[in-house]
Short mmCIF file of C-alpha atoms in Angstrom, two decimals:
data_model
loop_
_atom_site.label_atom_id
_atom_site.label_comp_id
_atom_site.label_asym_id
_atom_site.label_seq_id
_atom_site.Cartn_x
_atom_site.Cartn_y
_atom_site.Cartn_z
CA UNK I 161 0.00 0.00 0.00
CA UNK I 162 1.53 3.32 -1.09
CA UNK I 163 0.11 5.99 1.76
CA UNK I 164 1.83 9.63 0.70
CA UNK I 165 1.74 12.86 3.10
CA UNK I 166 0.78 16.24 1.91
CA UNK I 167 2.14 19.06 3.55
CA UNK I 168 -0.59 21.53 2.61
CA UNK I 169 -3.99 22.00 0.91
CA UNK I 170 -2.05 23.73 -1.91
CA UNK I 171 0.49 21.46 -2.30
CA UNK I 172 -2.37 18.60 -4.26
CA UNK I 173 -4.75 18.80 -7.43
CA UNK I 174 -7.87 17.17 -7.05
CA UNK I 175 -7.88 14.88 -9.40
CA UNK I 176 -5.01 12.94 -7.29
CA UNK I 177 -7.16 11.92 -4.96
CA UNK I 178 -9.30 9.47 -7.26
CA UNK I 179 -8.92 5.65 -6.00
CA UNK I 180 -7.50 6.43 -3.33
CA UNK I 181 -8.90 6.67 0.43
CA UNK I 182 -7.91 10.00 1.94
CA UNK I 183 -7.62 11.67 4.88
CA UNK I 184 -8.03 14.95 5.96
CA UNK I 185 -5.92 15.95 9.40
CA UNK I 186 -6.44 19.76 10.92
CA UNK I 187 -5.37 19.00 14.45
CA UNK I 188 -6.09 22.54 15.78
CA UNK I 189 -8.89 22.38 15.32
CA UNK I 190 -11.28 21.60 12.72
CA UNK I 191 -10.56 17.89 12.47
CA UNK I 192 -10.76 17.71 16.50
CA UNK I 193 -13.63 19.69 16.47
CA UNK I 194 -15.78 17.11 13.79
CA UNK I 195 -14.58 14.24 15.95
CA UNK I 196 -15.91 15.36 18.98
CA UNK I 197 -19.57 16.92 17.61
CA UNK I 198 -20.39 13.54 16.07
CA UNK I 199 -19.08 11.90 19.36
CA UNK I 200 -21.48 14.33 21.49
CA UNK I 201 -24.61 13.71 19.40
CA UNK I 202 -24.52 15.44 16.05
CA UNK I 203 -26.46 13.65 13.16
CA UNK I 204 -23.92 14.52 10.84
CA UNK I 205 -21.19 17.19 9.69
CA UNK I 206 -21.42 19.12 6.71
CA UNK I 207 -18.29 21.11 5.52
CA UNK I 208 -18.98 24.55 3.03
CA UNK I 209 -16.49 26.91 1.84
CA UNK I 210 -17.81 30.23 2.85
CA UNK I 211 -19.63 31.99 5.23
CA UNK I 212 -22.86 32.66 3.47
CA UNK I 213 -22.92 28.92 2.38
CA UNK I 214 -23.34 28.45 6.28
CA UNK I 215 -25.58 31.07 6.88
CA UNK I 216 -27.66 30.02 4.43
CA UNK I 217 -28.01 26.66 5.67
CA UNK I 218 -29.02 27.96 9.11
CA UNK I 219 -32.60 25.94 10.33
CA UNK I 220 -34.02 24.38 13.31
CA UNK I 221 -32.13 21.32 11.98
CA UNK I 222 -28.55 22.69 11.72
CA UNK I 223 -26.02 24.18 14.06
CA UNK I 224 -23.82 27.08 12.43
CA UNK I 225 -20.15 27.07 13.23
CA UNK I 226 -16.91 28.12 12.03
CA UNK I 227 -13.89 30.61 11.89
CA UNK I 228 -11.63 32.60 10.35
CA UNK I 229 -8.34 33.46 11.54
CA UNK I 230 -9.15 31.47 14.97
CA UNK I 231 -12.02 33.57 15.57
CA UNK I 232 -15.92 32.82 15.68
CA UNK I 233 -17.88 34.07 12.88
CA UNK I 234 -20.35 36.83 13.80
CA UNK I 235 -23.53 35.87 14.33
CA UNK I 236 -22.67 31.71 13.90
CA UNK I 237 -23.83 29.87 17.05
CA UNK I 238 -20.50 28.47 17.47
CA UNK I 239 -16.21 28.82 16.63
CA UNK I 240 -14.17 26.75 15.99
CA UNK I 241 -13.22 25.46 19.49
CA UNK I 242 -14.04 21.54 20.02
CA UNK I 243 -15.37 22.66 23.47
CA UNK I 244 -18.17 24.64 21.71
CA UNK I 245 -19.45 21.32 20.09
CA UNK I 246 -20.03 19.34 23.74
CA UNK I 247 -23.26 20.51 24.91
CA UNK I 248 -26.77 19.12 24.04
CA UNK I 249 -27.35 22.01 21.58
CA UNK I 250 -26.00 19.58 18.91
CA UNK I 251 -27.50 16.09 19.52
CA UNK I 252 -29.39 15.53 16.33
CA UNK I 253 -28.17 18.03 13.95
CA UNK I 254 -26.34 18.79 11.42
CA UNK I 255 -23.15 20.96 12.06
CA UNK I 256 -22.48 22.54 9.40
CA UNK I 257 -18.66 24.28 9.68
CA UNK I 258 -16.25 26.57 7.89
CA UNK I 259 -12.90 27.06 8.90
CA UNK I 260 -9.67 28.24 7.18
CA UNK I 261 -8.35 25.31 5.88
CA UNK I 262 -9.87 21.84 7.41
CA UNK I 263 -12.63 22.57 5.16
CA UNK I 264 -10.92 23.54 2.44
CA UNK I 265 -8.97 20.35 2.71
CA UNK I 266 -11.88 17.78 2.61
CA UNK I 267 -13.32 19.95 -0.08
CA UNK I 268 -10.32 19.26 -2.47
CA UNK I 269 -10.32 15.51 -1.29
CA UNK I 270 -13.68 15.20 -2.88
CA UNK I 271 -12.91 12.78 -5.35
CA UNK I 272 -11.01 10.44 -3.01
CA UNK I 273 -13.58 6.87 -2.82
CA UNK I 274 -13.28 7.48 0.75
CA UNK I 275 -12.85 10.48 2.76
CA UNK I 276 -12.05 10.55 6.60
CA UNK I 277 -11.12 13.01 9.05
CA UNK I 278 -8.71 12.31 11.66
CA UNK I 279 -6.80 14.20 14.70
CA UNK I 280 -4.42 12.94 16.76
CA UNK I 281 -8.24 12.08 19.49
CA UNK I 282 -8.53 9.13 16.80
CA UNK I 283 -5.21 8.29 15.31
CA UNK I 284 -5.49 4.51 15.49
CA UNK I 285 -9.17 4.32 14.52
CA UNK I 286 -7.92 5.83 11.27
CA UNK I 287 -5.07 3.75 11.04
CA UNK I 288 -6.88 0.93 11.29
CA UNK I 289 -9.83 1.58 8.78
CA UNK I 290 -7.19 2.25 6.48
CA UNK I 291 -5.35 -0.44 6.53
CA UNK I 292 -9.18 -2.61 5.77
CA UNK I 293 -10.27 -0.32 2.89
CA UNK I 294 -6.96 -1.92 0.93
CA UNK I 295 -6.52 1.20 -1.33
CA UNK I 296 -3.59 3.40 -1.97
CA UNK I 297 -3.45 6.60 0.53
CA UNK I 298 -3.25 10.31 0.81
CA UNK I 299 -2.87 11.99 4.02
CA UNK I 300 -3.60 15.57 3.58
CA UNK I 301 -2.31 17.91 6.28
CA UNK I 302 -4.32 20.52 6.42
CA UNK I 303 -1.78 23.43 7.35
CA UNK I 304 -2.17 27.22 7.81
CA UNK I 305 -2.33 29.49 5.20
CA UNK I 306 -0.62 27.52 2.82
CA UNK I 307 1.94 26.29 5.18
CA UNK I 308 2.93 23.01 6.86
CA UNK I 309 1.50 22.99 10.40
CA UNK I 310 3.97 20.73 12.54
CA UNK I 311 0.87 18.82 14.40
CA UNK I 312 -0.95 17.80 11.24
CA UNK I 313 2.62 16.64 10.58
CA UNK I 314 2.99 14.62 13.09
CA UNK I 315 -0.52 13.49 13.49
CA UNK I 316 0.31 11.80 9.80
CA UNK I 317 3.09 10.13 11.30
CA UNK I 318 0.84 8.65 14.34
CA UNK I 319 -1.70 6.88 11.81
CA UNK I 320 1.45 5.57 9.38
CA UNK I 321 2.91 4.33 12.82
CA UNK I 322 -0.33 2.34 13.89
CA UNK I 323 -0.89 1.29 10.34
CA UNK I 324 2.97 -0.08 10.00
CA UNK I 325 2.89 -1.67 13.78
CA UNK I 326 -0.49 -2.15 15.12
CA UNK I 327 -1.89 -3.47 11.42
CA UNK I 328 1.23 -4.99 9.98
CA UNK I 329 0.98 -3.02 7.17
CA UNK I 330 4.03 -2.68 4.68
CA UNK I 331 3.78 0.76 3.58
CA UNK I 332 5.62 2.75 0.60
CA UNK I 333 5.65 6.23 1.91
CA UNK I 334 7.01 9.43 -0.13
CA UNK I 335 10.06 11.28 1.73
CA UNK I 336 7.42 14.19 3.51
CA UNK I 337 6.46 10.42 5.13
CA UNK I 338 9.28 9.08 6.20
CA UNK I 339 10.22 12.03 7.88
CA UNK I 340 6.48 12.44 9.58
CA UNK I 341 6.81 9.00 11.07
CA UNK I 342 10.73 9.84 12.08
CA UNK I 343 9.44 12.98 13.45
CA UNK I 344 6.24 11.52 15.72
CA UNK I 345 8.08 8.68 16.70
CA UNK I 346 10.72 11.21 18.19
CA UNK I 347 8.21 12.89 20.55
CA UNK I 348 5.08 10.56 20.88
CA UNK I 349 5.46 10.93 24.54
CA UNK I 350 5.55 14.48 24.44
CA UNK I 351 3.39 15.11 22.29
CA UNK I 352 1.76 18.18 24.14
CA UNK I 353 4.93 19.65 24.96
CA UNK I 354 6.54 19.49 21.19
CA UNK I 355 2.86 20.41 19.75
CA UNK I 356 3.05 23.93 22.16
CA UNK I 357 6.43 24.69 20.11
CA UNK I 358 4.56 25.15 16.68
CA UNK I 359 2.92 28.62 14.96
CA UNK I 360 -0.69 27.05 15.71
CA UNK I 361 -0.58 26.58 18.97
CA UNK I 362 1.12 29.26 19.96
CA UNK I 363 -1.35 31.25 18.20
CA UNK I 364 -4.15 29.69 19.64
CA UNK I 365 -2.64 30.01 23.23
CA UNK I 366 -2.41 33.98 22.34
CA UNK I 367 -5.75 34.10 21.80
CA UNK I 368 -6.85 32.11 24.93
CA UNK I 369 -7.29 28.41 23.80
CA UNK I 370 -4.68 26.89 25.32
CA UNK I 371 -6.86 24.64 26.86
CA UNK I 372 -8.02 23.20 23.03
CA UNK I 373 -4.25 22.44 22.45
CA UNK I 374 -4.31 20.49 25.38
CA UNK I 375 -7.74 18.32 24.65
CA UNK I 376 -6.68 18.02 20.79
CA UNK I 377 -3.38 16.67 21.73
CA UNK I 378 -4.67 13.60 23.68
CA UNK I 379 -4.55 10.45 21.49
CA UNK I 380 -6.96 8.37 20.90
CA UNK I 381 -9.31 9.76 23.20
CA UNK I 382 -12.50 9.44 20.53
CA UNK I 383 -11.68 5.81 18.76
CA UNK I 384 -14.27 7.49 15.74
CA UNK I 385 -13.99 8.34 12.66
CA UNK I 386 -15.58 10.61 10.44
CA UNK I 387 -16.58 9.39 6.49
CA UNK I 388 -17.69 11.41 4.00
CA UNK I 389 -21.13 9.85 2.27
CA UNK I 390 -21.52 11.28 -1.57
CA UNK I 391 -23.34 14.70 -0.30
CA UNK I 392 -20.06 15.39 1.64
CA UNK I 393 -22.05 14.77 4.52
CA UNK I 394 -19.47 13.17 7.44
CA UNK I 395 -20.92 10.69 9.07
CA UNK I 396 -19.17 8.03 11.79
CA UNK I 397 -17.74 5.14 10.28
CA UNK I 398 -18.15 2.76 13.43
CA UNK G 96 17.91 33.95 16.14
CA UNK G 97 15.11 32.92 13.36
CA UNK G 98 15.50 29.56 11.60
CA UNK G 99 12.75 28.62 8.55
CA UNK G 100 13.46 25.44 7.10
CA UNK G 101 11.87 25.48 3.16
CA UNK G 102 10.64 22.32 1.22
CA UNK G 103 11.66 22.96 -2.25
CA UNK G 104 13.17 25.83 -4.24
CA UNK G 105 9.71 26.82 -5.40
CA UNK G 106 8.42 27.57 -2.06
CA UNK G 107 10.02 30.58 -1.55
CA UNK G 108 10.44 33.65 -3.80
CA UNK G 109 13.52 35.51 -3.88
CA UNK G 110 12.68 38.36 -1.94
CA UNK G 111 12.27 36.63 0.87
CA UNK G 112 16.16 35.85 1.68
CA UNK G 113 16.97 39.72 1.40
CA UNK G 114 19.54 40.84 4.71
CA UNK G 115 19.24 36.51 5.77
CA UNK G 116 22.11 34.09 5.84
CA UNK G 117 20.71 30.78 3.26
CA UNK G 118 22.30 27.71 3.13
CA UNK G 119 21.07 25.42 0.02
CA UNK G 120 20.98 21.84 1.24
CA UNK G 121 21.06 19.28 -1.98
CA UNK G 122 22.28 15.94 -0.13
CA UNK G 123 22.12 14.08 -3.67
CA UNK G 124 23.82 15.24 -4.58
CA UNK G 125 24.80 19.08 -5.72
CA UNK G 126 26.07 20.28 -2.44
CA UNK G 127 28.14 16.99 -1.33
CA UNK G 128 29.59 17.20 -5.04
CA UNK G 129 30.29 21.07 -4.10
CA UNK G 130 31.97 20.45 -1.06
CA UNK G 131 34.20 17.54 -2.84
CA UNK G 132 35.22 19.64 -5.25
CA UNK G 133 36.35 22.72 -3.02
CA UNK G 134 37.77 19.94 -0.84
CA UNK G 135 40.15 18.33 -3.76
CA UNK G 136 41.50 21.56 -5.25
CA UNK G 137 38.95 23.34 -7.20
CA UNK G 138 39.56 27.03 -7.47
CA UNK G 139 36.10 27.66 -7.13
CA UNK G 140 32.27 26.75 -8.30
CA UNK G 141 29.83 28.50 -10.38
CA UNK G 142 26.27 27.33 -10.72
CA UNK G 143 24.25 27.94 -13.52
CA UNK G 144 21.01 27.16 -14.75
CA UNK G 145 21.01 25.77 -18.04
CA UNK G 146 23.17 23.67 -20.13
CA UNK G 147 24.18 26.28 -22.88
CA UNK G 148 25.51 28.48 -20.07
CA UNK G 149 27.63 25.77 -18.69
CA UNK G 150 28.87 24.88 -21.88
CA UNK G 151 29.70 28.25 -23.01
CA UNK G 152 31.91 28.75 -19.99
CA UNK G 153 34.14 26.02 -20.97
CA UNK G 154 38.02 26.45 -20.97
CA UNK G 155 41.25 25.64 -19.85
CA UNK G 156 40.58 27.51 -16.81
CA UNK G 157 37.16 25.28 -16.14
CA UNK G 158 35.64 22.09 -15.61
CA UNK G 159 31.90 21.64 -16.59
CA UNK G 160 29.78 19.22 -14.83
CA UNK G 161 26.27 18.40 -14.62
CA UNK G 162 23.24 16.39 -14.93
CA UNK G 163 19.61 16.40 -15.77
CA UNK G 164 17.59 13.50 -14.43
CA UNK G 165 20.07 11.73 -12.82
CA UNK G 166 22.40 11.47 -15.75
CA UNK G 167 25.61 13.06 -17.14
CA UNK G 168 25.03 15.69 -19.91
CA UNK G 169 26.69 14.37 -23.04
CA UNK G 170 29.61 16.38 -23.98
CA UNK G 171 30.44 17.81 -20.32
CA UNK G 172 33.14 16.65 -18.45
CA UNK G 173 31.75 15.77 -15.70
CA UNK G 174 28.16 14.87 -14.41
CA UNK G 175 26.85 15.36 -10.76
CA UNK G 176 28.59 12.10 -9.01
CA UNK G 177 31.13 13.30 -6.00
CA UNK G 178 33.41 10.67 -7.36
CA UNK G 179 33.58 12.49 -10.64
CA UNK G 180 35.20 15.40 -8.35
CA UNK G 181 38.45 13.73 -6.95
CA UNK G 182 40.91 14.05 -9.66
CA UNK G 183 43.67 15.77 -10.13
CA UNK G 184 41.99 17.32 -13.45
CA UNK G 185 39.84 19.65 -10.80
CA UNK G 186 43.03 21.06 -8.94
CA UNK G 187 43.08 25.28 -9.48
CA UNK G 188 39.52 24.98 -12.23
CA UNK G 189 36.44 27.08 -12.07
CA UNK G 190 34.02 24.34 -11.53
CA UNK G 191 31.02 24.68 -13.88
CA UNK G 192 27.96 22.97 -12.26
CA UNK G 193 24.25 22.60 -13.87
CA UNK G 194 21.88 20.25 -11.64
CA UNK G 195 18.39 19.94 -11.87
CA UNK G 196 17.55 21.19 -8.38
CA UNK G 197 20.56 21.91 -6.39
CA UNK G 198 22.41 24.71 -8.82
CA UNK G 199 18.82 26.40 -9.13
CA UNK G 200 18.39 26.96 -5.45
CA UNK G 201 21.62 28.65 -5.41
CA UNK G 202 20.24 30.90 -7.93
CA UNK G 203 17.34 31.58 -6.31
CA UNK G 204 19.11 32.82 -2.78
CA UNK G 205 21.36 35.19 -4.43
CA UNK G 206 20.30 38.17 -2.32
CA UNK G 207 21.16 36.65 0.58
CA UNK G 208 23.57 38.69 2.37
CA UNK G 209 25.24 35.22 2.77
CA UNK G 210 25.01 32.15 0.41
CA UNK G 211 25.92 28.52 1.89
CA UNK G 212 26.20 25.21 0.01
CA UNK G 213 25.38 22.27 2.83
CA UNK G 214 25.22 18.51 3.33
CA UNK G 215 25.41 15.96 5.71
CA UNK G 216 29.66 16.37 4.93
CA UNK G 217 29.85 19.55 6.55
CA UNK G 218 26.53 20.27 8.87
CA UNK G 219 28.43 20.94 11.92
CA UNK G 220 31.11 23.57 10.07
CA UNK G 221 27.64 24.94 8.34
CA UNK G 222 26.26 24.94 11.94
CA UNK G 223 29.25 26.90 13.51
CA UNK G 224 29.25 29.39 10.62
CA UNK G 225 25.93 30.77 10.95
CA UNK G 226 26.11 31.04 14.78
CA UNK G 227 28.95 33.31 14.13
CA UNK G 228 26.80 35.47 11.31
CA UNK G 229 24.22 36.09 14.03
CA UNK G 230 21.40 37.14 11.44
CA UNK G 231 18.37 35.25 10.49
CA UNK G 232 18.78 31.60 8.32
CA UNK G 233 16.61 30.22 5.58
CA UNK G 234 17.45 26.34 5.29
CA UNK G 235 16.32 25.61 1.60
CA UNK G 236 16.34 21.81 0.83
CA UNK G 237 16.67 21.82 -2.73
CA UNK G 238 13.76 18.49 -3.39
CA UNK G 239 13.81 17.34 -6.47
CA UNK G 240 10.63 18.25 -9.09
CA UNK G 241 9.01 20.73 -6.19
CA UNK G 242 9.01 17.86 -3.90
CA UNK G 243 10.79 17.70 -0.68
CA UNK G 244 13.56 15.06 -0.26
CA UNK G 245 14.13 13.23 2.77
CA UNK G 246 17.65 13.56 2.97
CA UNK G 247 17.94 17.61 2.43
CA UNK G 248 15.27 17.88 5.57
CA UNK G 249 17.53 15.83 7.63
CA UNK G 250 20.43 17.85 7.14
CA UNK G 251 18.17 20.86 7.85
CA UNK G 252 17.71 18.75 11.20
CA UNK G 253 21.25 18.32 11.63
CA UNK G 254 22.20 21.78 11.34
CA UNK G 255 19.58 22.99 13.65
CA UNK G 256 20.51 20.23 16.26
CA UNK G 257 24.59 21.42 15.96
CA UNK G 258 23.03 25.10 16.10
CA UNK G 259 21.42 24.38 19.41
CA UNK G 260 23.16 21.60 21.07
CA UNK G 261 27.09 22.29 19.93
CA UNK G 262 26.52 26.08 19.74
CA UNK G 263 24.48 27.12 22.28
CA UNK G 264 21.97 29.14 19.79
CA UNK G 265 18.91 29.84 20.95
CA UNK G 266 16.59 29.24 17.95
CA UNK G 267 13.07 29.95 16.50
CA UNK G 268 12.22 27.51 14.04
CA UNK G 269 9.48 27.34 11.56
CA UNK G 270 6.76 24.31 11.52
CA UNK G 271 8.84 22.35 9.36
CA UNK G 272 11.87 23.33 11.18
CA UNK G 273 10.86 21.48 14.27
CA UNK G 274 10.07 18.84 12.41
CA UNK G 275 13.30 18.04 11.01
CA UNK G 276 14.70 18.46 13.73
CA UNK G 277 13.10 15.57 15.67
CA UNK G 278 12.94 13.69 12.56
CA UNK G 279 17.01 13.96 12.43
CA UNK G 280 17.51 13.05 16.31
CA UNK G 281 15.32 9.86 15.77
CA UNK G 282 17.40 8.67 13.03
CA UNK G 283 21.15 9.81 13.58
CA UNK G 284 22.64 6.57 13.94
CA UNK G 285 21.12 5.28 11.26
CA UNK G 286 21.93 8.01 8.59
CA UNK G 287 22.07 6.00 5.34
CA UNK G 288 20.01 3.50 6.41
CA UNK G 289 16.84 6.09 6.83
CA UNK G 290 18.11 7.81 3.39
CA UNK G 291 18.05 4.28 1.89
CA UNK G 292 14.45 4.54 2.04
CA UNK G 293 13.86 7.84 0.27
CA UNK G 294 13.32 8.35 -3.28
CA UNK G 295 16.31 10.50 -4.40
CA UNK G 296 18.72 7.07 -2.79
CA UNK G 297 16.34 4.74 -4.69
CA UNK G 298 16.44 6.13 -7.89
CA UNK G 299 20.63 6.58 -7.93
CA UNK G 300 20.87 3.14 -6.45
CA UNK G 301 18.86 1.64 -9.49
CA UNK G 302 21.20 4.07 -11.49
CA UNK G 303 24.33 2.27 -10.32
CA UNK G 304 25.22 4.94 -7.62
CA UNK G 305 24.82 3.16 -4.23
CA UNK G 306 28.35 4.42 -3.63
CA UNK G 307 27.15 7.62 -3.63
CA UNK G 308 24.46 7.71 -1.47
CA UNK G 309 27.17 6.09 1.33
CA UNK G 310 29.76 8.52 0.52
CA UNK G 311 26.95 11.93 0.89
CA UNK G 312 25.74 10.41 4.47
CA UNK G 313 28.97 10.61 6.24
CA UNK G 314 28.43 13.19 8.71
CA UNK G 315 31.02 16.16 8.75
CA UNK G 316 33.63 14.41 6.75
CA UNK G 317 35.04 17.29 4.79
CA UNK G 318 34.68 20.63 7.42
CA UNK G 319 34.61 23.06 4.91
CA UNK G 320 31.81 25.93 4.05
CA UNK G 321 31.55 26.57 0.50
CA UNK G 322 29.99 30.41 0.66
CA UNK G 323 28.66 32.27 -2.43
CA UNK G 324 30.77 35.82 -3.26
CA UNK G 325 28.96 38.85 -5.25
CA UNK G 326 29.41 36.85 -8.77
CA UNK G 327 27.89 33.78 -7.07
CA UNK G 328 31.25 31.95 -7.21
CA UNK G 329 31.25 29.38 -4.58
CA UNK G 330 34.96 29.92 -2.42
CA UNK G 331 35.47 27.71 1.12
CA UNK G 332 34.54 30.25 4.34
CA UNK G 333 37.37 28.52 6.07
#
């Protein structure tokens, strides 16, 4: 199985993603944040590009969320914080979310035959579905502004760890890869601590959300993962 | 001190290393060929982009080298193997050198107020040398077709770890910059084993170069800087 690492949204046409299973990884936050809406409740996540494609989509049946630049959207009911997806506002509805570039990733990814989401809260799950769907894979790292983030990073190299050791999987990884799983395997018991280091989170902890750095950089805290159904619609897969 | 490790030559523009110190990394195998050179008598080393250039330059005084795609260019004297660099026929030449990737990053960094040529033969004396400069470093791992190559990203890890741990630097480093640098402490002692795996080693070992992969991951065998002067002639620092 070839699995290959992206280091940005830019960085990938869309038509590379046909036959192949990818995955989408925005650690801080928007990958965290679909993880732990659908494990709270929601009926189902639905990604859009731009702010009035939210709006618009605003009902009794939806919940409104989103960001730009870390921030909440004016007048959405929620940002882009994982903790604003916990409370029973959400069981039964569909989030529909915009960020920066989580969105923007599983928007490309489109034309990937199966489309997950994954964080470092459900690295193995991942791993593991992977390694049963049998196809070639692309792990997109969602990044910042058309930049590597170091947590997507290493969140690639988690999953091609689990899939290598915990699935017995023999991978052929591209050299962004190689390093990834070098990289993770490095600090995978300081994960936190070498996360904290990076432009993200030391953005995020600026802006007081230190405390989402720390509950997106627990592992396998959620063992669920997100699959896009033909309407883009994300949906659990267990 | 600001470090920013860079992917590929095209992810950067050339504005961007105005009043910084760059070092072009091109593991396999521009640089380590640059360094052998210097190292066996060369009187110096200009890059250029294209093969009419190179050829145009040749004369008693020079020795043209190069490749495209792996391979020797037909009529040059040289191509882009280190091995091709240890003769006698080098001693007091101008060293004419077109790569694919390696001579065209050293293009591209010309405003730097100073120009470095790096591999794994030299990291520490790299290291040492732009401690001393005290001004902001781009790291710019050459890849190979816009794509980042293993190899160049660990040497970008190596120098940062000699920067920090050998020089007492105190260092911001970009996303990617942290991640080479764990990626590099993970695999250390196993240098050519971890290249082995990447794509640039694979493709010049099915070439018929395996002995060049060995001889470009011994670590600081050759302690000498190669370092760009106005007319972008490469001359060693020490």
């Amino acid at each position: 199985m070839r699995v290959d690492v992206i280091a940005n949204v830019d960085d990938i046409r869309s038509e590379d993603f046909v036959q192949k299973s990818a995955v989408v990884i925005d650690v801080l936050r928007a990958t965290s944040t679909m993880i732990t809406a659908l494990a709270k409740g929601a009926r189902g996540l639905l990604p859009v590009e731009t702010v009035p494609e939210a709006q618009n989509k605003r009902s009794e049946h939806t919940f409104v969320g989103g960001e730009r630049y870390y921030k909440k959207i004016p007048g959405f009911q929620a940002g882009n914080s994982p903790h604003d997806y916990m409370s029973g506002d959400i069981v039964g509805k569909l989030v529909v979310l915009t960020t920066s570039n989580g969105t923007r990733g599983l928007l490309k990814s489109q034309r990937a035959s199966r489309l997950l989401a994954a964080s470092f809260m459900n690295g193995t799950a991942c791993a593991s579905a992977l390694a049963s769907f049998e196809s070639d894979v692309i792990l997109l790292c969602a990044g910042c502004k058309n930049e590597f983030s170091l947590e997507d990073g290493l969140c690639a190299g988690m999953i091609i760890d689990a899939m290598e050791t915990q699935f017995n999987q023999s991978l052929r990884l591209n050299d962004l890869g190689l390093a990834m799983k070098l990289a993770y395997r490095q600090c995978r018991h300081s994960l936190y601590e070498t996360v904290m280091e990076g432009s993200s989170a030391k953005q995020l902890v600026k802006l007081g959300f230190a405390h989402d750095v720390e509950y997106c950089t627990g592992t396998d805290t959620v063992p669920l993962v997100p699959i896009a159904k033909n309407d883009l619609i994300l949906t659990p897969l267990y």
